Amino acid sequence: MLLSSPHRGARIAAGIGAAAVLATALTACGGGSSSSSADAGPAQPGGTLRYGLSQAPTCADPAQSGTNQTIYVARQVVDSLTDQDPETGELKPWLAESWDTDADASSFTFHLKEGVTFSDGTPFTAESVKKNLDAIVNTLTGAKAALGASYLTGYKGTTVIDPQTAQVDFAAPNAQFLQASSTPQLGILSDSSVAKSAEERCAGNISGTGPFTYADYQQDKSVTLAKRAGYDWGSDVFGHDGEAYLDTIEFSVVPESGVRTGSLSSGQLDAISDALPQDAPQIEGAGGQVLTTSNPGTPFGFQPNVTRGPLVDPVVRSALVPAINRQELVDTVLGPNFKPATSTLASRTPGYVALPDVTFDPEKAKSILDQAGWVPGADGIREKGGQKLSFPVLFSSVFAGNQAILELVQQQLKEVGVDLQLNLVSTPEATARQNAKDFDATYYNSTRADGDILRTQFGLEGRNLNSRGPIPALDDVLAKQLATTDPAARSALVADAQKQVLDNGLWIPTVELSQAIGAGPNVQDLKFEASARLQFFDAWISGR
Amino acid sequence: MIRYLGLRVLQAIAVLCATFTVSFAVLFLLPSDPVSIAVDSASTGTTVDAAAVAELQARYGLDQPVWVQYWNSLSHAVRGDFGYSIATGQSVTEAIGNAVPSTLALASAALLLAVVFGAAVAFLATYTRVHWVRNLLFSLPPLGVAVPTFWVGLILLQLFSFRLKAFPAFGDQGIATLVLPAVTLALPTGAVIAQVLAASLQTTWRQPFIEAARAKGASRWQIQTRHALRLSSIPAFTIAGVLVGNLLAGSVVVETVFSRAGVGRLTQTSVMAQDIPVVQGIVVLSSVVYVLVNLAVDLLYPLIDPRIVEGRRSSDRSGGADVEEKVHV
C-alpha cells in the first residue's frame, strides 16, 4: 500500500544531490566543537530554546534510549555517576565525587555527593544507584535497555555500604563500566520512576536529578523540558555552576531536513539536528553556524565476512586498505566537517592511535595482489584460479553520504583491479542480513566513547560480523583491556587491539562520521558531550 | 433494498478480513524481524545480546508459529486490541488514537477545499464559451495530478512560511498550521474531482435531453445547474472511495513535510521500522475508513438516483438511454 512513499524517494534523491553539491557548497564552512560566546558577552539566564529534532524520540526514559534524537532529550533529565570530558576522554565527578576500582576491574565503589535530590523531592542515595542498576538488569533487561544491559554484562549486584557509598560488583573484569557510568543509559532516576514498568517509563512521567525536568512529553510530536530550580550538583565537565541558563527547551519533531533548515533560517527554530552539508550556506547566510564534532567509536568502514568470497584471502583484505584514497572521499563527497579515518577507531575515542598503514598507496595495493597471484584479466579485474576479485558490499542509507562514498570507493578499487558491487538495501533488511551474516562485506560505523567497542564489534563473544575463528593474540588483548583499570595501560592495550584488527583485515576504514547541528545566531555554548551528543546545560540565548 | 444492504455489509466485512490477512502475510514475509530492528536501531551499532533479542521476541509473541501469531493478532484485533508498538512500547490503540485527530483535521480540510475548487474548475471549464479560458481550465486537473505533492509542499513552505512568514512551518496546533498542508493535500484530490466531474459534464452536455431542454427555452446556466450538474455528479460521487484513499496516501507525504504527528507520518515511521503491530493497526483503520465510505456511497446512491436499485431488480434497464424520460423542465 503505502510502502514506497514519494517522500522516501525524494529523500534518497536528496542524499544523492547532497553528495553532488557538497564539494562546492562546503568550502566556506568551518567546524568548531561548540558555538563561541566570545562576542556575545556574558551568559544570560532565561528564555526558551526551540529545537528541531530530525526524528521522534523513541522513549522518554534515558535507560531505554539509543538513537541520537532520543538521547538529546533524555540526557538533560538525568545525571550520571560520572561524566566524560569530551576533550580528553577522562572521567570526571558528577553524582559521584570520587570512586575506587579494585585491581581486576570487577568491583567499583562510588562515593556520592550529598544534598542531591530528585525533581520529585526525594533524596538521591546509594540505594537509588542500586535500584536503577538492578532495574536495568532485572526489569528492563537487554530487551528494553539494550545498551544499559550490555554495559552491565556480568552484573552481580550493588551493595549499599552507607547512604553515600555504593559498591557495584561484576562476576568478571569489566573496565568499560566506568565509562558506561557516564552514559545517559545508566543515568539515575528516582525510586518511584524506577518502580514503573518499561512502558510507563517511556511515557515521560519520570523524575531524575538532572538540570531539566519533563514538563510535557508527547510521543511523535513534541517534548518540553523545564529548568530544575535549585540544581547545584553539575558535573566537573560543565562550564558553570548552579542551575542551567535556559528556562525551557522546546523540542519539535521536524523530519524533513529542508524544513528544519528553513525554519532555522526564518527564526522559527533556534537549533536543529542533522543539518545536511548542502544546507550549511543557508544557515550561515542567516547568521547561524553548523556545529560539528566527529563521533568516537569505529569510523565508517568495510567489515568483511572472512568465510565467503574472495575476502576469505587475508592478502586481499590487506590490499584494500592502501587502495582507498580517504582524503579524496572527504574532499569530493563530504566536505571539511568530516575527517578521513586513520585507524580502526575514530580519532575522538579514548585510546585511539593513528595507524601508519592506513594510507593511500595504490602501488602497494597492486604489488600485494600481484605477489599473491591475483592477475589482472582482460577487463582489468584481477583473477586467481578462475575466481574474479569481485565482491558485493551490503549497506543502507542510514547516513546520507553512504552511497556517494561507496561509488567513489568503487572507482578507486577498480584502479587496482578490484570489482566492488554496491548492494544498497533498506535499513531493516541490512540489519536482518547482518544478523544472518548473509554478506561478503558490510559497511557501517558505530559510536561509543570507549575502546571497548573493539571487543563488542570484533570479539569472538561480540557481534563478530567477520564470522572469524579464534585469533589468540587479538582475543587476548581484547580480554585484557577489559581487566585493566589504569588508563595508560588500558590505552596501550586498546592501541594494540586497533592495530591487530587492521592487520587481520577485520575492518577496512574509510571516513569518520561527524555530527552537524545547525544553530541560529542567538544560540550560545550549545555543547557536545564525549559521545558526540548534545548537552544543553551551558547553552543560553543571546540578544533577547 | 434489505438484500442490497446485507450484501454490501457482507462485502465490507470480507474486504476487512482480506486486508488484515494480506497485510499480515506481507509483513511476515519481509526479510527482517522487527525486534532485531528495534533493538539494533536503539543501540546505534553496538552489540546486542542474542538472549535479549529472544526475550523481546517472546514478549511480543514473535517466537510462535506463524499461524498462532496470525490467530492471536486476528482474535485480539477483533476485540480492538492491537498490542504494543515494538519501537516505542506505546499501545497501538493509543499511538493511533493520538494521531487520528491531526489527520482527521487535515483530511477534512483538504477534502472541503478539494470539493469546492475541483467542482468550481469543472463547472467553469464546461460552462464557459471563451476558448482559451476553457482550455486553461481543462489543463489544470492533469497538472494537479502530475505535480509531486512533496514538491508542492516544499514550495508552499518556502514561499509562505520561510519568506513571507505568514504560516508556521511545522507542528499541528490550530488553524494556522493547517492551511498550507491542507492546500497541499487538496491539490491532487481536487484535481481528480475536477477531472472526473468535467469529463462527466461534457458527456452530459452531449446528451439529447440537453437539446430538449434548450428547445424548451432553458438557459445555459439553468441547464448546467439544474440538470447537468446533478446527473454528472454521480461519477464524481462514485470515486469518493478513491478520494479517501488519495487523502490517506497523500497524508503520508504531507504530514512528513509539514511535521504533523498524524496517521500518515505514523505509517511512514512504522513501515520504516517494520513495527508490525502499528502497521497492522493502521491497515485495519484505513480499510475500515475505506469500506465505510464506500458503503455509505453505495447506500446513498438510491437517494440520488433510484434507478440504481431498481436496475438491480429488473436488470433489463440500463442508464443513459432512458435518461431522456427523466427530464422535466
JSON list of N, CA, C and O in Angstrom, two decimals, chain A residues 14-27 276-278 300 325-339 399-412 443 510-512:
[
{"chain": "A", "resi": 14, "resn": "ALA", "atom": "N", "xyz": [17.55, 13.39, -2.43]},
{"chain": "A", "resi": 14, "resn": "ALA", "atom": "CA", "xyz": [18.20, 14.49, -1.75]},
{"chain": "A", "resi": 14, "resn": "ALA", "atom": "C", "xyz": [19.60, 14.08, -1.31]},
{"chain": "A", "resi": 14, "resn": "ALA", "atom": "O", "xyz": [20.54, 14.86, -1.36]},
{"chain": "A", "resi": 15, "resn": "GLY", "atom": "N", "xyz": [19.72, 12.83, -0.86]},
{"chain": "A", "resi": 15, "resn": "GLY", "atom": "CA", "xyz": [21.01, 12.34, -0.42]},
{"chain": "A", "resi": 15, "resn": "GLY", "atom": "C", "xyz": [22.01, 12.35, -1.55]},
{"chain": "A", "resi": 15, "resn": "GLY", "atom": "O", "xyz": [23.15, 12.80, -1.39]},
{"chain": "A", "resi": 16, "resn": "ILE", "atom": "N", "xyz": [21.56, 11.90, -2.72]},
{"chain": "A", "resi": 16, "resn": "ILE", "atom": "CA", "xyz": [22.45, 11.88, -3.87]},
{"chain": "A", "resi": 16, "resn": "ILE", "atom": "C", "xyz": [22.81, 13.30, -4.28]},
{"chain": "A", "resi": 16, "resn": "ILE", "atom": "O", "xyz": [23.96, 13.63, -4.51]},
{"chain": "A", "resi": 17, "resn": "GLY", "atom": "N", "xyz": [21.79, 14.14, -4.31]},
{"chain": "A", "resi": 17, "resn": "GLY", "atom": "CA", "xyz": [22.02, 15.55, -4.63]},
{"chain": "A", "resi": 17, "resn": "GLY", "atom": "C", "xyz": [23.00, 16.17, -3.66]},
{"chain": "A", "resi": 17, "resn": "GLY", "atom": "O", "xyz": [23.90, 16.92, -4.04]},
{"chain": "A", "resi": 18, "resn": "ALA", "atom": "N", "xyz": [22.83, 15.79, -2.39]},
{"chain": "A", "resi": 18, "resn": "ALA", "atom": "CA", "xyz": [23.70, 16.32, -1.35]},
{"chain": "A", "resi": 18, "resn": "ALA", "atom": "C", "xyz": [25.14, 16.05, -1.69]},
{"chain": "A", "resi": 18, "resn": "ALA", "atom": "O", "xyz": [25.98, 16.94, -1.67]},
{"chain": "A", "resi": 19, "resn": "ALA", "atom": "N", "xyz": [25.40, 14.82, -2.05]},
{"chain": "A", "resi": 19, "resn": "ALA", "atom": "CA", "xyz": [26.77, 14.43, -2.34]},
{"chain": "A", "resi": 19, "resn": "ALA", "atom": "C", "xyz": [27.32, 15.26, -3.49]},
{"chain": "A", "resi": 19, "resn": "ALA", "atom": "O", "xyz": [28.47, 15.68, -3.49]},
{"chain": "A", "resi": 20, "resn": "ALA", "atom": "N", "xyz": [26.46, 15.53, -4.47]},
{"chain": "A", "resi": 20, "resn": "ALA", "atom": "CA", "xyz": [26.91, 16.24, -5.66]},
{"chain": "A", "resi": 20, "resn": "ALA", "atom": "C", "xyz": [27.32, 17.68, -5.35]},
{"chain": "A", "resi": 20, "resn": "ALA", "atom": "O", "xyz": [28.32, 18.17, -5.87]},
{"chain": "A", "resi": 21, "resn": "VAL", "atom": "N", "xyz": [26.55, 18.33, -4.49]},
{"chain": "A", "resi": 21, "resn": "VAL", "atom": "CA", "xyz": [26.83, 19.74, -4.26]},
{"chain": "A", "resi": 21, "resn": "VAL", "atom": "C", "xyz": [27.81, 19.97, -3.11]},
{"chain": "A", "resi": 21, "resn": "VAL", "atom": "O", "xyz": [28.32, 21.06, -2.93]},
{"chain": "A", "resi": 22, "resn": "LEU", "atom": "N", "xyz": [28.08, 18.89, -2.37]},
{"chain": "A", "resi": 22, "resn": "LEU", "atom": "CA", "xyz": [28.91, 19.05, -1.18]},
{"chain": "A", "resi": 22, "resn": "LEU", "atom": "C", "xyz": [30.23, 19.75, -1.44]},
{"chain": "A", "resi": 22, "resn": "LEU", "atom": "O", "xyz": [30.61, 20.67, -0.73]},
{"chain": "A", "resi": 23, "resn": "ALA", "atom": "N", "xyz": [30.90, 19.28, -2.44]},
{"chain": "A", "resi": 23, "resn": "ALA", "atom": "CA", "xyz": [32.27, 19.72, -2.66]},
{"chain": "A", "resi": 23, "resn": "ALA", "atom": "C", "xyz": [32.33, 21.23, -2.78]},
{"chain": "A", "resi": 23, "resn": "ALA", "atom": "O", "xyz": [33.19, 21.88, -2.19]},
{"chain": "A", "resi": 24, "resn": "THR", "atom": "N", "xyz": [31.39, 21.80, -3.52]},
{"chain": "A", "resi": 24, "resn": "THR", "atom": "CA", "xyz": [31.42, 23.25, -3.71]},
{"chain": "A", "resi": 24, "resn": "THR", "atom": "C", "xyz": [30.77, 23.98, -2.55]},
{"chain": "A", "resi": 24, "resn": "THR", "atom": "O", "xyz": [31.25, 25.01, -2.12]},
{"chain": "A", "resi": 25, "resn": "ALA", "atom": "N", "xyz": [29.70, 23.39, -2.01]},
{"chain": "A", "resi": 25, "resn": "ALA", "atom": "CA", "xyz": [28.89, 24.12, -1.04]},
{"chain": "A", "resi": 25, "resn": "ALA", "atom": "C", "xyz": [29.62, 24.33, 0.28]},
{"chain": "A", "resi": 25, "resn": "ALA", "atom": "O", "xyz": [29.40, 25.30, 0.98]},
{"chain": "A", "resi": 26, "resn": "LEU", "atom": "N", "xyz": [30.50, 23.39, 0.61]},
{"chain": "A", "resi": 26, "resn": "LEU", "atom": "CA", "xyz": [31.02, 23.40, 1.96]},
{"chain": "A", "resi": 26, "resn": "LEU", "atom": "C", "xyz": [32.34, 24.13, 2.15]},
{"chain": "A", "resi": 26, "resn": "LEU", "atom": "O", "xyz": [32.84, 24.23, 3.24]},
{"chain": "A", "resi": 27, "resn": "THR", "atom": "N", "xyz": [32.89, 24.63, 1.07]},
{"chain": "A", "resi": 27, "resn": "THR", "atom": "CA", "xyz": [34.24, 25.17, 1.16]},
{"chain": "A", "resi": 27, "resn": "THR", "atom": "C", "xyz": [34.34, 26.31, 2.17]},
{"chain": "A", "resi": 27, "resn": "THR", "atom": "O", "xyz": [35.38, 26.51, 2.77]},
{"chain": "A", "resi": 276, "resn": "LEU", "atom": "N", "xyz": [22.13, 19.07, 6.89]},
{"chain": "A", "resi": 276, "resn": "LEU", "atom": "CA", "xyz": [22.83, 18.45, 5.77]},
{"chain": "A", "resi": 276, "resn": "LEU", "atom": "C", "xyz": [23.88, 19.42, 5.24]},
{"chain": "A", "resi": 276, "resn": "LEU", "atom": "O", "xyz": [23.69, 20.64, 5.30]},
{"chain": "A", "resi": 277, "resn": "PRO", "atom": "N", "xyz": [24.99, 18.87, 4.72]},
{"chain": "A", "resi": 277, "resn": "PRO", "atom": "CA", "xyz": [26.06, 19.76, 4.25]},
{"chain": "A", "resi": 277, "resn": "PRO", "atom": "C", "xyz": [25.57, 20.83, 3.27]},
{"chain": "A", "resi": 277, "resn": "PRO", "atom": "O", "xyz": [26.00, 21.98, 3.35]},
{"chain": "A", "resi": 278, "resn": "GLN", "atom": "N", "xyz": [24.62, 20.47, 2.39]},
{"chain": "A", "resi": 278, "resn": "GLN", "atom": "CA", "xyz": [24.20, 21.48, 1.40]},
{"chain": "A", "resi": 278, "resn": "GLN", "atom": "C", "xyz": [23.34, 22.58, 2.03]},
{"chain": "A", "resi": 278, "resn": "GLN", "atom": "O", "xyz": [23.05, 23.59, 1.40]},
{"chain": "A", "resi": 300, "resn": "PHE", "atom": "N", "xyz": [33.43, 4.83, 9.80]},
{"chain": "A", "resi": 300, "resn": "PHE", "atom": "CA", "xyz": [32.82, 4.05, 8.72]},
{"chain": "A", "resi": 300, "resn": "PHE", "atom": "C", "xyz": [33.88, 3.13, 8.13]},
{"chain": "A", "resi": 300, "resn": "PHE", "atom": "O", "xyz": [35.06, 3.48, 8.07]},
{"chain": "A", "resi": 325, "resn": "ASN", "atom": "N", "xyz": [41.54, 5.95, -1.28]},
{"chain": "A", "resi": 325, "resn": "ASN", "atom": "CA", "xyz": [42.00, 7.32, -1.10]},
{"chain": "A", "resi": 325, "resn": "ASN", "atom": "C", "xyz": [41.01, 8.06, -0.21]},
{"chain": "A", "resi": 325, "resn": "ASN", "atom": "O", "xyz": [40.02, 8.61, -0.68]},
{"chain": "A", "resi": 326, "resn": "ARG", "atom": "N", "xyz": [41.29, 8.05, 1.09]},
{"chain": "A", "resi": 326, "resn": "ARG", "atom": "CA", "xyz": [40.33, 8.58, 2.06]},
{"chain": "A", "resi": 326, "resn": "ARG", "atom": "C", "xyz": [40.18, 10.10, 1.98]},
{"chain": "A", "resi": 326, "resn": "ARG", "atom": "O", "xyz": [39.09, 10.63, 2.18]},
{"chain": "A", "resi": 327, "resn": "GLN", "atom": "N", "xyz": [41.30, 10.76, 1.72]},
{"chain": "A", "resi": 327, "resn": "GLN", "atom": "CA", "xyz": [41.24, 12.22, 1.62]},
{"chain": "A", "resi": 327, "resn": "GLN", "atom": "C", "xyz": [40.33, 12.64, 0.46]},
{"chain": "A", "resi": 327, "resn": "GLN", "atom": "O", "xyz": [39.56, 13.58, 0.57]},
{"chain": "A", "resi": 328, "resn": "GLU", "atom": "N", "xyz": [40.41, 11.86, -0.63]},
{"chain": "A", "resi": 328, "resn": "GLU", "atom": "CA", "xyz": [39.56, 12.18, -1.78]},
{"chain": "A", "resi": 328, "resn": "GLU", "atom": "C", "xyz": [38.07, 11.97, -1.43]},
{"chain": "A", "resi": 328, "resn": "GLU", "atom": "O", "xyz": [37.21, 12.75, -1.86]},
{"chain": "A", "resi": 329, "resn": "LEU", "atom": "N", "xyz": [37.79, 10.95, -0.63]},
{"chain": "A", "resi": 329, "resn": "LEU", "atom": "CA", "xyz": [36.41, 10.72, -0.21]},
{"chain": "A", "resi": 329, "resn": "LEU", "atom": "C", "xyz": [35.87, 11.93, 0.54]},
{"chain": "A", "resi": 329, "resn": "LEU", "atom": "O", "xyz": [34.76, 12.40, 0.29]},
{"chain": "A", "resi": 330, "resn": "VAL", "atom": "N", "xyz": [36.68, 12.45, 1.46]},
{"chain": "A", "resi": 330, "resn": "VAL", "atom": "CA", "xyz": [36.26, 13.61, 2.26]},
{"chain": "A", "resi": 330, "resn": "VAL", "atom": "C", "xyz": [36.12, 14.84, 1.37]},
{"chain": "A", "resi": 330, "resn": "VAL", "atom": "O", "xyz": [35.11, 15.54, 1.39]},
{"chain": "A", "resi": 331, "resn": "ASP", "atom": "N", "xyz": [37.15, 15.09, 0.54]},
{"chain": "A", "resi": 331, "resn": "ASP", "atom": "CA", "xyz": [37.17, 16.31, -0.28]},
{"chain": "A", "resi": 331, "resn": "ASP", "atom": "C", "xyz": [36.04, 16.31, -1.30]},
{"chain": "A", "resi": 331, "resn": "ASP", "atom": "O", "xyz": [35.42, 17.35, -1.55]},
{"chain": "A", "resi": 332, "resn": "THR", "atom": "N", "xyz": [35.77, 15.17, -1.92]},
{"chain": "A", "resi": 332, "resn": "THR", "atom": "CA", "xyz": [34.81, 15.15, -3.02]},
{"chain": "A", "resi": 332, "resn": "THR", "atom": "C", "xyz": [33.37, 15.00, -2.52]},
{"chain": "A", "resi": 332, "resn": "THR", "atom": "O", "xyz": [32.45, 15.56, -3.09]},
{"chain": "A", "resi": 333, "resn": "VAL", "atom": "N", "xyz": [33.17, 14.23, -1.48]},
{"chain": "A", "resi": 333, "resn": "VAL", "atom": "CA", "xyz": [31.80, 13.88, -1.10]},
{"chain": "A", "resi": 333, "resn": "VAL", "atom": "C", "xyz": [31.32, 14.59, 0.16]},
{"chain": "A", "resi": 333, "resn": "VAL", "atom": "O", "xyz": [30.17, 15.01, 0.24]},
{"chain": "A", "resi": 334, "resn": "LEU", "atom": "N", "xyz": [32.18, 14.75, 1.16]},
{"chain": "A", "resi": 334, "resn": "LEU", "atom": "CA", "xyz": [31.66, 15.15, 2.47]},
{"chain": "A", "resi": 334, "resn": "LEU", "atom": "C", "xyz": [31.98, 16.58, 2.88]},
{"chain": "A", "resi": 334, "resn": "LEU", "atom": "O", "xyz": [31.19, 17.20, 3.58]},
{"chain": "A", "resi": 335, "resn": "GLY", "atom": "N", "xyz": [33.13, 17.10, 2.50]},
{"chain": "A", "resi": 335, "resn": "GLY", "atom": "CA", "xyz": [33.48, 18.46, 2.89]},
{"chain": "A", "resi": 335, "resn": "GLY", "atom": "C", "xyz": [34.27, 18.52, 4.18]},
{"chain": "A", "resi": 335, "resn": "GLY", "atom": "O", "xyz": [34.48, 17.51, 4.85]},
{"chain": "A", "resi": 336, "resn": "PRO", "atom": "N", "xyz": [34.70, 19.73, 4.54]},
{"chain": "A", "resi": 336, "resn": "PRO", "atom": "CA", "xyz": [35.69, 19.91, 5.60]},
{"chain": "A", "resi": 336, "resn": "PRO", "atom": "C", "xyz": [35.21, 19.60, 7.02]},
{"chain": "A", "resi": 336, "resn": "PRO", "atom": "O", "xyz": [36.04, 19.58, 7.94]},
{"chain": "A", "resi": 337, "resn": "ASN", "atom": "N", "xyz": [33.92, 19.37, 7.22]},
{"chain": "A", "resi": 337, "resn": "ASN", "atom": "CA", "xyz": [33.48, 18.99, 8.56]},
{"chain": "A", "resi": 337, "resn": "ASN", "atom": "C", "xyz": [33.77, 17.53, 8.86]},
{"chain": "A", "resi": 337, "resn": "ASN", "atom": "O", "xyz": [33.55, 17.06, 9.97]},
{"chain": "A", "resi": 338, "resn": "PHE", "atom": "N", "xyz": [34.23, 16.81, 7.86]},
{"chain": "A", "resi": 338, "resn": "PHE", "atom": "CA", "xyz": [34.49, 15.39, 8.05]},
{"chain": "A", "resi": 338, "resn": "PHE", "atom": "C", "xyz": [35.99, 15.11, 7.98]},
{"chain": "A", "resi": 338, "resn": "PHE", "atom": "O", "xyz": [36.75, 15.88, 7.41]},
{"chain": "A", "resi": 339, "resn": "LYS", "atom": "N", "xyz": [36.39, 13.96, 8.56]},
{"chain": "A", "resi": 339, "resn": "LYS", "atom": "CA", "xyz": [37.80, 13.58, 8.56]},
{"chain": "A", "resi": 339, "resn": "LYS", "atom": "C", "xyz": [37.97, 12.21, 7.93]},
{"chain": "A", "resi": 339, "resn": "LYS", "atom": "O", "xyz": [37.12, 11.34, 8.12]},
{"chain": "A", "resi": 399, "resn": "PHE", "atom": "N", "xyz": [23.19, 6.90, 6.79]},
{"chain": "A", "resi": 399, "resn": "PHE", "atom": "CA", "xyz": [23.89, 8.16, 6.62]},
{"chain": "A", "resi": 399, "resn": "PHE", "atom": "C", "xyz": [23.78, 8.54, 5.15]},
{"chain": "A", "resi": 399, "resn": "PHE", "atom": "O", "xyz": [24.06, 7.72, 4.26]},
{"chain": "A", "resi": 400, "resn": "ALA", "atom": "N", "xyz": [23.34, 9.77, 4.89]},
{"chain": "A", "resi": 400, "resn": "ALA", "atom": "CA", "xyz": [23.00, 10.18, 3.53]},
{"chain": "A", "resi": 400, "resn": "ALA", "atom": "C", "xyz": [24.18, 10.06, 2.57]},
{"chain": "A", "resi": 400, "resn": "ALA", "atom": "O", "xyz": [23.99, 9.82, 1.37]},
{"chain": "A", "resi": 401, "resn": "GLY", "atom": "N", "xyz": [25.41, 10.21, 3.06]},
{"chain": "A", "resi": 401, "resn": "GLY", "atom": "CA", "xyz": [26.57, 10.20, 2.17]},
{"chain": "A", "resi": 401, "resn": "GLY", "atom": "C", "xyz": [27.05, 8.81, 1.78]},
{"chain": "A", "resi": 401, "resn": "GLY", "atom": "O", "xyz": [27.93, 8.67, 0.94]},
{"chain": "A", "resi": 402, "resn": "ASN", "atom": "N", "xyz": [26.45, 7.76, 2.39]},
{"chain": "A", "resi": 402, "resn": "ASN", "atom": "CA", "xyz": [26.99, 6.40, 2.18]},
{"chain": "A", "resi": 402, "resn": "ASN", "atom": "C", "xyz": [27.12, 6.01, 0.72]},
{"chain": "A", "resi": 402, "resn": "ASN", "atom": "O", "xyz": [28.15, 5.49, 0.30]},
{"chain": "A", "resi": 403, "resn": "GLN", "atom": "N", "xyz": [26.06, 6.25, -0.05]},
{"chain": "A", "resi": 403, "resn": "GLN", "atom": "CA", "xyz": [26.09, 5.77, -1.43]},
{"chain": "A", "resi": 403, "resn": "GLN", "atom": "C", "xyz": [27.17, 6.47, -2.25]},
{"chain": "A", "resi": 403, "resn": "GLN", "atom": "O", "xyz": [27.93, 5.83, -2.97]},
{"chain": "A", "resi": 404, "resn": "ALA", "atom": "N", "xyz": [27.24, 7.79, -2.10]},
{"chain": "A", "resi": 404, "resn": "ALA", "atom": "CA", "xyz": [28.23, 8.55, -2.87]},
{"chain": "A", "resi": 404, "resn": "ALA", "atom": "C", "xyz": [29.64, 8.13, -2.48]},
{"chain": "A", "resi": 404, "resn": "ALA", "atom": "O", "xyz": [30.53, 7.98, -3.34]},
{"chain": "A", "resi": 405, "resn": "ILE", "atom": "N", "xyz": [29.88, 7.91, -1.20]},
{"chain": "A", "resi": 405, "resn": "ILE", "atom": "CA", "xyz": [31.18, 7.45, -0.72]},
{"chain": "A", "resi": 405, "resn": "ILE", "atom": "C", "xyz": [31.54, 6.12, -1.38]},
{"chain": "A", "resi": 405, "resn": "ILE", "atom": "O", "xyz": [32.63, 5.94, -1.92]},
{"chain": "A", "resi": 406, "resn": "LEU", "atom": "N", "xyz": [30.57, 5.20, -1.34]},
{"chain": "A", "resi": 406, "resn": "LEU", "atom": "CA", "xyz": [30.86, 3.86, -1.85]},
{"chain": "A", "resi": 406, "resn": "LEU", "atom": "C", "xyz": [31.03, 3.86, -3.37]},
{"chain": "A", "resi": 406, "resn": "LEU", "atom": "O", "xyz": [31.79, 3.07, -3.91]},
{"chain": "A", "resi": 407, "resn": "GLU", "atom": "N", "xyz": [30.32, 4.77, -4.06]},
{"chain": "A", "resi": 407, "resn": "GLU", "atom": "CA", "xyz": [30.52, 4.86, -5.51]},
{"chain": "A", "resi": 407, "resn": "GLU", "atom": "C", "xyz": [31.94, 5.29, -5.83]},
{"chain": "A", "resi": 407, "resn": "GLU", "atom": "O", "xyz": [32.57, 4.81, -6.77]},
{"chain": "A", "resi": 408, "resn": "LEU", "atom": "N", "xyz": [32.45, 6.21, -5.03]},
{"chain": "A", "resi": 408, "resn": "LEU", "atom": "CA", "xyz": [33.82, 6.67, -5.24]},
{"chain": "A", "resi": 408, "resn": "LEU", "atom": "C", "xyz": [34.83, 5.58, -4.87]},
{"chain": "A", "resi": 408, "resn": "LEU", "atom": "O", "xyz": [35.82, 5.37, -5.58]},
{"chain": "A", "resi": 409, "resn": "VAL", "atom": "N", "xyz": [34.56, 4.87, -3.77]},
{"chain": "A", "resi": 409, "resn": "VAL", "atom": "CA", "xyz": [35.44, 3.75, -3.40]},
{"chain": "A", "resi": 409, "resn": "VAL", "atom": "C", "xyz": [35.46, 2.72, -4.53]},
{"chain": "A", "resi": 409, "resn": "VAL", "atom": "O", "xyz": [36.51, 2.16, -4.85]},
{"chain": "A", "resi": 410, "resn": "GLN", "atom": "N", "xyz": [34.28, 2.50, -5.11]},
{"chain": "A", "resi": 410, "resn": "GLN", "atom": "CA", "xyz": [34.18, 1.55, -6.22]},
{"chain": "A", "resi": 410, "resn": "GLN", "atom": "C", "xyz": [35.15, 1.91, -7.34]},
{"chain": "A", "resi": 410, "resn": "GLN", "atom": "O", "xyz": [35.88, 1.06, -7.86]},
{"chain": "A", "resi": 411, "resn": "GLN", "atom": "N", "xyz": [35.20, 3.22, -7.69]},
{"chain": "A", "resi": 411, "resn": "GLN", "atom": "CA", "xyz": [36.14, 3.68, -8.73]},
{"chain": "A", "resi": 411, "resn": "GLN", "atom": "C", "xyz": [37.58, 3.49, -8.29]},
{"chain": "A", "resi": 411, "resn": "GLN", "atom": "O", "xyz": [38.43, 3.06, -9.07]},
{"chain": "A", "resi": 412, "resn": "GLN", "atom": "N", "xyz": [37.85, 3.83, -7.02]},
{"chain": "A", "resi": 412, "resn": "GLN", "atom": "CA", "xyz": [39.22, 3.73, -6.52]},
{"chain": "A", "resi": 412, "resn": "GLN", "atom": "C", "xyz": [39.70, 2.28, -6.54]},
{"chain": "A", "resi": 412, "resn": "GLN", "atom": "O", "xyz": [40.84, 2.00, -6.92]},
{"chain": "A", "resi": 443, "resn": "TYR", "atom": "N", "xyz": [28.96, -2.39, 5.38]},
{"chain": "A", "resi": 443, "resn": "TYR", "atom": "CA", "xyz": [29.53, -1.06, 5.56]},
{"chain": "A", "resi": 443, "resn": "TYR", "atom": "C", "xyz": [28.71, -0.28, 6.57]},
{"chain": "A", "resi": 443, "resn": "TYR", "atom": "O", "xyz": [27.50, -0.12, 6.40]},
{"chain": "A", "resi": 510, "resn": "THR", "atom": "N", "xyz": [37.20, 3.85, 6.29]},
{"chain": "A", "resi": 510, "resn": "THR", "atom": "CA", "xyz": [37.10, 4.86, 5.24]},
{"chain": "A", "resi": 510, "resn": "THR", "atom": "C", "xyz": [37.11, 6.28, 5.83]},
{"chain": "A", "resi": 510, "resn": "THR", "atom": "O", "xyz": [38.14, 6.94, 5.82]},
{"chain": "A", "resi": 511, "resn": "VAL", "atom": "N", "xyz": [35.96, 6.72, 6.38]},
{"chain": "A", "resi": 511, "resn": "VAL", "atom": "CA", "xyz": [35.89, 8.10, 6.90]},
{"chain": "A", "resi": 511, "resn": "VAL", "atom": "C", "xyz": [35.24, 8.10, 8.28]},
{"chain": "A", "resi": 511, "resn": "VAL", "atom": "O", "xyz": [34.53, 7.16, 8.64]},
{"chain": "A", "resi": 512, "resn": "GLU", "atom": "N", "xyz": [35.47, 9.15, 9.05]},
{"chain": "A", "resi": 512, "resn": "GLU", "atom": "CA", "xyz": [34.82, 9.28, 10.35]},
{"chain": "A", "resi": 512, "resn": "GLU", "atom": "C", "xyz": [33.48, 10.00, 10.19]},
{"chain": "A", "resi": 512, "resn": "GLU", "atom": "O", "xyz": [33.36, 10.92, 9.39]}
]
